[in-house]
mmCIF file of C-alpha atoms in Angstrom:
data_model
loop_
_atom_site.group_PDB
_atom_site.id
_atom_site.type_symbol
_atom_site.label_atom_id
_atom_site.label_comp_id
_atom_site.label_asym_id
_atom_site.label_seq_id
_atom_site.Cartn_x
_atom_site.Cartn_y
_atom_site.Cartn_z
ATOM 1 C CA MET A 1 194.470 157.556 -40.893
ATOM 2 C CA ARG A 2 197.872 159.082 -40.264
ATOM 3 C CA PHE A 3 196.643 160.710 -37.081
ATOM 4 C CA LYS A 4 195.235 157.412 -35.807
ATOM 5 C CA LYS A 5 198.497 155.640 -36.533
ATOM 6 C CA GLY A 6 200.415 158.277 -34.619
ATOM 7 C CA LEU A 7 198.035 158.011 -31.674
ATOM 8 C CA ILE A 8 198.603 154.261 -31.458
ATOM 9 C CA GLY A 9 202.338 154.879 -31.380
ATOM 10 C CA LEU A 10 202.014 157.380 -28.549
ATOM 11 C CA THR A 11 199.813 154.998 -26.575
ATOM 12 C CA TRP A 12 202.385 152.210 -26.945
ATOM 13 C CA ILE A 13 205.216 154.455 -25.759
ATOM 14 C CA PHE A 14 203.161 155.526 -22.752
ATOM 15 C CA PHE A 15 202.475 151.905 -21.849
ATOM 16 C CA ILE A 16 206.151 150.966 -21.966
ATOM 17 C CA VAL A 17 207.126 153.881 -19.731
ATOM 18 C CA LEU A 18 204.356 153.057 -17.287
ATOM 19 C CA SER A 19 205.260 149.377 -17.114
ATOM 20 C CA LEU A 20 208.926 150.124 -16.493
ATOM 21 C CA ALA A 21 208.053 152.516 -13.694
ATOM 22 C CA ILE A 22 205.832 149.940 -12.002
ATOM 23 C CA ASP A 23 208.411 147.212 -12.516
ATOM 24 C CA ASN A 24 210.869 149.045 -10.275
ATOM 25 C CA SER A 25 208.499 148.787 -7.309
ATOM 26 C CA PRO A 26 208.548 145.565 -5.265
ATOM 27 C CA SER A 27 205.348 143.545 -5.155
ATOM 28 C CA LYS A 28 203.360 143.620 -1.914
ATOM 29 C CA ALA A 29 201.484 140.388 -2.716
ATOM 30 C CA ALA A 30 202.602 138.644 0.475
ATOM 31 C CA THR A 31 201.060 141.436 2.598
ATOM 32 C CA TYR A 32 197.476 141.070 1.332
ATOM 33 C CA ASN A 33 194.880 139.134 3.327
ATOM 34 C CA TYR A 34 193.062 137.973 0.191
ATOM 35 C CA PRO A 35 194.139 136.067 -2.958
ATOM 36 C CA VAL A 36 196.403 138.073 -5.243
ATOM 37 C CA ALA A 37 198.429 137.251 -8.357
ATOM 38 C CA THR A 38 201.539 139.264 -9.195
ATOM 39 C CA VAL A 39 202.425 139.498 -12.882
ATOM 40 C CA SER A 40 205.846 137.871 -13.355
ATOM 41 C CA GLN A 41 205.932 138.066 -17.153
ATOM 42 C CA LYS A 42 208.043 141.002 -18.359
ATOM 43 C CA PRO A 43 207.302 143.585 -19.592
ATOM 44 C CA TYR A 44 203.615 142.577 -19.537
ATOM 45 C CA ALA A 45 201.184 139.643 -19.570
ATOM 46 C CA TYR A 46 198.169 139.080 -21.807
ATOM 47 C CA LEU A 47 194.604 138.735 -20.594
ATOM 48 C CA TYR A 48 192.149 136.128 -21.879
ATOM 49 C CA ASN A 49 188.365 136.013 -22.054
ATOM 50 C CA ASN A 50 186.037 133.307 -20.745
ATOM 51 C CA LYS A 51 186.685 131.206 -23.861
ATOM 52 C CA GLY A 52 190.456 131.284 -23.445
ATOM 53 C CA GLU A 53 190.929 133.749 -26.293
ATOM 54 C CA ARG A 54 193.531 136.481 -25.993
ATOM 55 C CA ILE A 55 191.960 139.923 -25.505
ATOM 56 C CA ILE A 56 193.457 142.359 -27.988
ATOM 57 C CA GLY A 57 194.787 145.525 -26.373
ATOM 58 C CA ARG A 58 194.487 144.289 -22.771
ATOM 59 C CA LEU A 59 197.896 143.965 -21.101
ATOM 60 C CA LEU A 60 198.961 143.848 -17.453
ATOM 61 C CA PRO A 61 202.389 145.367 -16.654
ATOM 62 C CA GLY A 62 204.989 143.185 -14.967
ATOM 63 C CA ASN A 63 205.220 143.200 -11.158
ATOM 64 C CA THR A 64 201.679 144.524 -10.670
ATOM 65 C CA ASP A 65 199.245 142.865 -8.253
ATOM 66 C CA TRP A 66 195.701 141.747 -9.121
ATOM 67 C CA GLN A 67 193.011 140.343 -6.860
ATOM 68 C CA VAL A 68 192.030 136.793 -7.810
ATOM 69 C CA ASN A 69 188.345 135.895 -7.783
ATOM 70 C CA GLY A 70 188.563 132.348 -9.100
ATOM 71 C CA LEU A 71 190.621 129.592 -10.733
ATOM 72 C CA ARG A 72 190.006 127.672 -13.922
ATOM 73 C CA TYR A 73 191.834 125.289 -16.258
ATOM 74 C CA PHE A 74 191.503 126.187 -19.941
ATOM 75 C CA ASN A 75 191.736 123.971 -23.013
ATOM 76 C CA GLY A 76 191.884 125.245 -26.585
ATOM 77 C CA GLY A 77 191.454 128.969 -27.079
ATOM 78 C CA SER A 78 193.643 131.253 -29.159
ATOM 79 C CA ASP A 79 196.871 129.764 -27.747
ATOM 80 C CA ASN A 80 195.702 126.138 -28.014
ATOM 81 C CA PHE A 81 195.887 125.576 -24.253
ATOM 82 C CA TYR A 82 195.966 122.209 -22.564
ATOM 83 C CA GLN A 83 195.001 122.306 -18.883
ATOM 84 C CA GLN A 84 196.322 125.858 -18.569
ATOM 85 C CA LEU A 85 195.618 127.204 -15.091
ATOM 86 C CA MET A 86 194.359 130.791 -15.064
ATOM 87 C CA TYR A 87 193.377 133.313 -12.415
ATOM 88 C CA GLN A 88 190.190 135.335 -12.752
ATOM 89 C CA VAL A 89 191.094 139.009 -12.274
ATOM 90 C CA SER A 90 187.772 140.498 -13.415
ATOM 91 C CA ALA A 91 184.328 139.222 -14.380
ATOM 92 C CA SER A 92 185.459 138.097 -17.832
ATOM 93 C CA GLU A 93 189.252 138.434 -17.814
ATOM 94 C CA TRP A 94 191.802 135.768 -16.937
ATOM 95 C CA LEU A 95 195.546 135.870 -16.240
ATOM 96 C CA ARG A 96 197.782 132.882 -16.991
ATOM 97 C CA ALA A 97 199.220 131.239 -13.874
ATOM 98 C CA ASP A 98 202.553 130.626 -15.617
ATOM 99 C CA GLN A 99 202.901 134.373 -16.202
ATOM 100 C CA SER A 100 202.241 135.326 -12.594
ATOM 101 C CA GLN A 101 202.986 134.441 -8.975
ATOM 102 C CA ALA A 102 200.130 133.789 -6.556
ATOM 103 C CA ASN A 103 200.163 134.538 -2.832
ATOM 104 C CA PHE A 104 198.067 131.433 -2.123
ATOM 105 C CA ASP A 105 198.264 127.667 -2.535
ATOM 106 C CA VAL A 106 196.254 126.828 -5.662
ATOM 107 C CA ARG A 107 195.424 123.387 -4.267
ATOM 108 C CA THR A 108 193.896 124.594 -1.003
ATOM 109 C CA GLY A 109 193.334 128.334 -1.452
ATOM 110 C CA GLN A 110 195.315 128.974 1.734
ATOM 111 C CA LEU A 111 197.250 132.232 1.768
ATOM 112 C CA LEU A 112 201.024 131.967 1.898
ATOM 113 C CA THR A 113 202.426 134.200 4.590
ATOM 114 C CA THR A 114 205.776 134.724 2.905
ATOM 115 C CA ILE A 115 207.673 133.690 -0.192
ATOM 116 C CA PRO A 116 211.280 132.911 0.813
ATOM 117 C CA PRO A 117 213.755 135.288 -0.846
ATOM 118 C CA GLN A 118 215.581 133.554 -3.678
ATOM 119 C CA GLY A 119 218.998 134.819 -2.560
ATOM 120 C CA SER A 120 218.537 133.557 0.994
ATOM 121 C CA VAL A 121 217.625 130.051 -0.153
ATOM 122 C CA VAL A 122 220.605 129.976 -2.529
ATOM 123 C CA ASN A 123 222.935 130.923 0.318
ATOM 124 C CA GLU A 124 221.498 128.177 2.515
ATOM 125 C CA MET A 125 221.864 125.652 -0.323
ATOM 126 C CA LEU A 126 225.511 126.618 -0.754
ATOM 127 C CA VAL A 127 226.133 126.059 2.956
ATOM 128 C CA GLU A 128 224.468 122.640 2.822
ATOM 129 C CA LEU A 129 226.194 121.644 -0.417
ATOM 130 C CA ASN A 130 229.593 122.436 1.058
ATOM 131 C CA ARG A 131 228.683 120.640 4.272
ATOM 132 C CA LEU A 132 227.992 117.553 2.138
ATOM 133 C CA ARG A 133 231.327 117.920 0.379
ATOM 134 C CA ILE A 134 233.221 118.346 3.644
ATOM 135 C CA GLN A 135 231.589 115.162 4.975
ATOM 136 C CA ASN A 136 233.195 113.407 2.012
ATOM 137 C CA ASN A 137 236.641 115.003 2.422
ATOM 138 C CA LEU A 138 236.199 117.327 -0.558
ATOM 139 C CA GLN A 139 237.065 120.991 -0.810
ATOM 140 C CA PRO A 140 234.100 123.378 -0.546
ATOM 141 C CA LEU A 141 232.968 125.127 -3.719
ATOM 142 C CA MET A 142 233.293 128.867 -4.170
ATOM 143 C CA ALA A 143 230.172 130.825 -5.067
ATOM 144 C CA ASN A 144 230.368 132.515 -8.462
ATOM 145 C CA GLU A 145 227.958 135.420 -8.952
ATOM 146 C CA GLN A 146 227.979 135.046 -12.739
ATOM 147 C CA LEU A 147 227.067 131.384 -12.352
ATOM 148 C CA ASN A 148 224.308 132.378 -9.911
ATOM 149 C CA ASN A 149 222.859 134.746 -12.503
ATOM 150 C CA PHE A 150 223.206 132.114 -15.219
ATOM 151 C CA SER A 151 221.506 129.501 -13.023
ATOM 152 C CA GLN A 152 218.708 131.895 -12.109
ATOM 153 C CA GLN A 153 218.012 132.537 -15.792
ATOM 154 C CA ARG A 154 217.987 128.788 -16.428
ATOM 155 C CA ALA A 155 215.550 128.190 -13.548
ATOM 156 C CA GLN A 156 213.249 130.909 -14.859
ATOM 157 C CA ALA A 157 213.352 129.375 -18.346
ATOM 158 C CA LEU A 158 212.496 125.930 -16.953
ATOM 159 C CA LYS A 159 209.590 127.387 -15.006
ATOM 160 C CA GLN A 160 208.303 129.116 -18.129
ATOM 161 C CA GLN A 161 208.413 125.903 -20.183
ATOM 162 C CA GLY A 162 206.903 123.916 -17.313
ATOM 163 C CA TYR A 163 209.175 120.867 -17.335
ATOM 164 C CA LEU A 164 212.782 119.841 -16.708
ATOM 165 C CA SER A 165 215.172 119.573 -19.642
ATOM 166 C CA HIS A 166 218.878 120.161 -20.230
ATOM 167 C CA ASN A 167 218.107 121.369 -23.750
ATOM 168 C CA GLY A 168 219.359 124.899 -24.220
ATOM 169 C CA TRP A 169 222.283 124.371 -21.860
ATOM 170 C CA TRP A 170 224.626 121.585 -22.914
ATOM 171 C CA LEU A 171 225.155 122.578 -26.529
ATOM 172 C CA GLU A 172 224.195 126.234 -26.570
ATOM 173 C CA SER A 173 224.976 128.350 -23.547
ATOM 174 C CA HIS A 174 226.854 126.434 -20.867
ATOM 175 C CA PRO A 175 229.798 128.190 -19.165
ATOM 176 C CA GLN A 176 233.246 127.866 -20.690
ATOM 177 C CA GLY A 177 235.395 125.250 -18.977
ATOM 178 C CA TYR A 178 234.660 121.874 -17.396
ATOM 179 C CA ALA A 179 231.026 122.238 -16.348
ATOM 180 C CA ALA A 180 227.874 120.357 -15.367
ATOM 181 C CA GLU A 181 224.283 121.180 -14.525
ATOM 182 C CA ASN A 182 221.805 119.767 -11.992
ATOM 183 C CA ILE A 183 218.098 120.578 -12.319
ATOM 184 C CA GLU A 184 215.100 119.530 -10.241
ATOM 185 C CA THR A 185 211.762 120.557 -8.812
ATOM 186 C CA ALA A 186 211.258 120.421 -5.057
ATOM 187 C CA PHE A 187 208.531 121.384 -2.614
ATOM 188 C CA ASN A 188 208.472 124.960 -1.350
ATOM 189 C CA LEU A 189 208.452 124.447 2.434
ATOM 190 C CA TYR A 190 208.338 128.220 3.137
ATOM 191 C CA ASN A 191 211.448 128.065 5.286
ATOM 192 C CA ASN A 192 214.878 128.896 3.876
ATOM 193 C CA LYS A 193 216.808 126.240 5.749
ATOM 194 C CA LYS A 194 214.234 123.496 5.172
ATOM 195 C CA ASN A 195 214.104 124.340 1.469
ATOM 196 C CA ALA A 196 217.892 124.139 1.230
ATOM 197 C CA LEU A 197 218.120 120.830 3.093
ATOM 198 C CA ASN A 198 215.298 119.372 1.015
ATOM 199 C CA ALA A 199 216.866 120.482 -2.273
ATOM 200 C CA ILE A 200 220.343 119.097 -1.541
ATOM 201 C CA ALA A 201 218.902 115.862 -0.129
ATOM 202 C CA GLU A 202 216.785 115.372 -3.245
ATOM 203 C CA PHE A 203 219.790 115.901 -5.511
ATOM 204 C CA TYR A 204 221.780 113.448 -3.378
ATOM 205 C CA ASP A 205 219.067 110.760 -3.209
ATOM 206 C CA ASP A 206 218.511 111.173 -6.970
ATOM 207 C CA PRO A 207 215.378 108.976 -7.220
ATOM 208 C CA GLY A 208 214.732 107.450 -10.616
ATOM 209 C CA ASN A 209 218.308 108.077 -11.739
ATOM 210 C CA PRO A 210 220.291 104.824 -11.357
ATOM 211 C CA ASN A 211 223.627 106.422 -12.203
ATOM 212 C CA LEU A 212 223.127 109.049 -9.446
ATOM 213 C CA GLY A 213 224.324 111.769 -11.791
ATOM 214 C CA HIS A 214 223.111 114.669 -9.634
ATOM 215 C CA ARG A 215 224.903 113.292 -6.589
ATOM 216 C CA LYS A 216 228.076 112.754 -8.579
ATOM 217 C CA SER A 217 228.032 116.323 -9.872
ATOM 218 C CA MET A 218 227.771 117.713 -6.335
ATOM 219 C CA LEU A 219 230.641 115.464 -5.213
ATOM 220 C CA ASN A 220 232.858 115.923 -8.260
ATOM 221 C CA PRO A 221 236.342 116.505 -6.780
ATOM 222 C CA TYR A 222 237.454 118.605 -9.757
ATOM 223 C CA PHE A 223 234.815 121.336 -9.679
ATOM 224 C CA THR A 224 235.865 124.507 -7.874
ATOM 225 C CA GLN A 225 232.939 126.895 -8.393
ATOM 226 C CA VAL A 226 229.159 126.744 -8.275
ATOM 227 C CA GLY A 227 226.175 128.933 -9.027
ATOM 228 C CA MET A 228 222.567 128.227 -8.114
ATOM 229 C CA GLY A 229 219.181 129.565 -9.108
ATOM 230 C CA ILE A 230 215.740 128.974 -7.652
ATOM 231 C CA VAL A 231 212.347 130.070 -8.986
ATOM 232 C CA PRO A 232 208.962 129.312 -7.371
ATOM 233 C CA ASP A 233 206.128 128.136 -9.582
ATOM 234 C CA ASN A 234 202.406 128.422 -8.913
ATOM 235 C CA TYR A 235 201.974 124.919 -7.522
ATOM 236 C CA GLY A 236 203.975 125.107 -4.292
ATOM 237 C CA ARG A 237 207.262 124.013 -5.842
ATOM 238 C CA PHE A 238 210.649 125.413 -6.801
ATOM 239 C CA TYR A 239 212.581 124.973 -10.024
ATOM 240 C CA ILE A 240 216.195 124.619 -8.885
ATOM 241 C CA VAL A 241 219.378 124.796 -10.970
ATOM 242 C CA GLN A 242 222.960 124.108 -9.905
ATOM 243 C CA THR A 243 225.774 124.990 -12.319
ATOM 244 C CA PHE A 244 229.220 123.585 -11.522
ATOM 245 C CA LEU A 245 232.441 124.820 -13.085
ATOM 246 C CA LYS A 246 236.171 124.331 -13.241
ATOM 247 C CA PRO A 247 237.330 127.226 -15.425
ATOM 248 C CA ALA A 248 240.545 125.572 -16.613
ATOM 249 C CA ILE A 249 241.900 122.021 -16.667
ATOM 250 C CA GLU A 250 245.555 121.368 -15.878
ATOM 251 C CA PRO A 251 247.290 118.675 -17.955
ATOM 252 C CA ASP A 252 247.884 116.458 -14.920
ATOM 253 C CA GLU A 253 244.137 116.522 -14.115
ATOM 254 C CA LEU A 254 242.922 115.280 -17.484
ATOM 255 C CA ALA A 255 243.179 111.543 -16.766
ATOM 256 C CA GLY A 256 241.370 111.910 -13.441
ATOM 257 C CA ILE A 257 238.571 113.953 -15.002
ATOM 258 C CA GLN A 258 238.149 111.395 -17.768
ATOM 259 C CA ASP A 259 237.861 108.621 -15.179
ATOM 260 C CA TYR A 260 235.292 110.610 -13.215
ATOM 261 C CA GLU A 261 233.238 111.271 -16.344
ATOM 262 C CA LYS A 262 233.228 107.527 -17.005
ATOM 263 C CA TYR A 263 232.123 106.994 -13.395
ATOM 264 C CA VAL A 264 229.251 109.472 -13.850
ATOM 265 C CA GLN A 265 227.795 107.205 -16.543
ATOM 266 C CA GLU A 266 228.009 104.075 -14.381
ATOM 267 C CA ILE A 267 225.153 102.785 -12.238
ATOM 268 C CA GLY A 268 225.544 103.504 -8.539
ATOM 269 C CA GLU A 269 228.798 104.279 -6.760
ATOM 270 C CA ARG A 270 232.200 102.617 -6.682
ATOM 271 C CA ALA A 271 235.559 103.141 -5.043
ATOM 272 C CA PRO A 272 237.296 105.498 -4.728
ATOM 273 C CA TYR A 273 234.203 107.703 -4.946
ATOM 274 C CA LEU A 274 231.918 106.091 -2.348
ATOM 275 C CA SER A 275 229.986 108.758 -0.432
ATOM 276 C CA HIS A 276 227.770 109.337 2.577
ATOM 277 C CA TYR A 277 225.401 112.101 3.705
ATOM 278 C CA ASP A 278 223.755 112.513 7.089
ATOM 279 C CA ASN A 279 220.581 113.857 5.422
ATOM 280 C CA ALA A 280 220.281 111.071 2.848
ATOM 281 C CA LYS A 281 216.732 109.751 2.278
ATOM 282 C CA THR A 282 215.101 112.713 4.015
ATOM 283 C CA ALA A 283 213.931 114.603 0.907
ATOM 284 C CA ILE A 284 210.283 115.287 0.112
ATOM 285 C CA ILE A 285 210.170 114.374 -3.560
ATOM 286 C CA GLN A 286 207.950 115.947 -6.217
ATOM 287 C CA ARG A 287 209.361 115.956 -9.716
#
């Protein structure tokens, strides 16, 4: 019994070392000419059988690629699934779609030639955001790498939970200072510039939000810094997070900030904060 226990421990250590080594290698999923899913869950993802039950002892290391032979939505099973999309990676083993990244469109099966680099899209969004601000006679925002990292973590968390929510930000982990957060999902158009334009236009148009809170955050005259994160899901969309910050408030700014916060809660726009945007009403919306 003692020997068996020790053997299990050695096996576990070996697995961790192996998974870390693989994790340092970039995925080649976009280079395959057949459907592949790359494990995005770290350090590993579970496998499930044909009944949706977790297979004990079967783990796939993060950032490894697996050929996909089929798709299926699972209900019930050991994790009490509801319409959980899974990829078939062997005759009787399934990988959760929300713990992996596919190189194909799950709606059509069409292979995706490339997945736009997250950093490139963020840079394009910053350019477009500041172009919007300049159109409205506002100072451009400075990129903050810490806010970028924070926003990227937030986007990943939203993707993992599968829906948009400010919970976990406002009262728990938001940056110190005067801050705000924008979150949305937007179509992945597989072009950095188009993705950036679409994302900023969707935040500006702010459909279904009568107080236009996302627009007002982007055009807040008191914010000085911004960070952004973007994470693709498995349905042809991005989860996008913008985090705005003014690290410190000067005493003579307090009254103006209080007025702007009141304005954020109001429906629509009013003077002196009326705005315009040459890409307004051009967004492709999917929330």
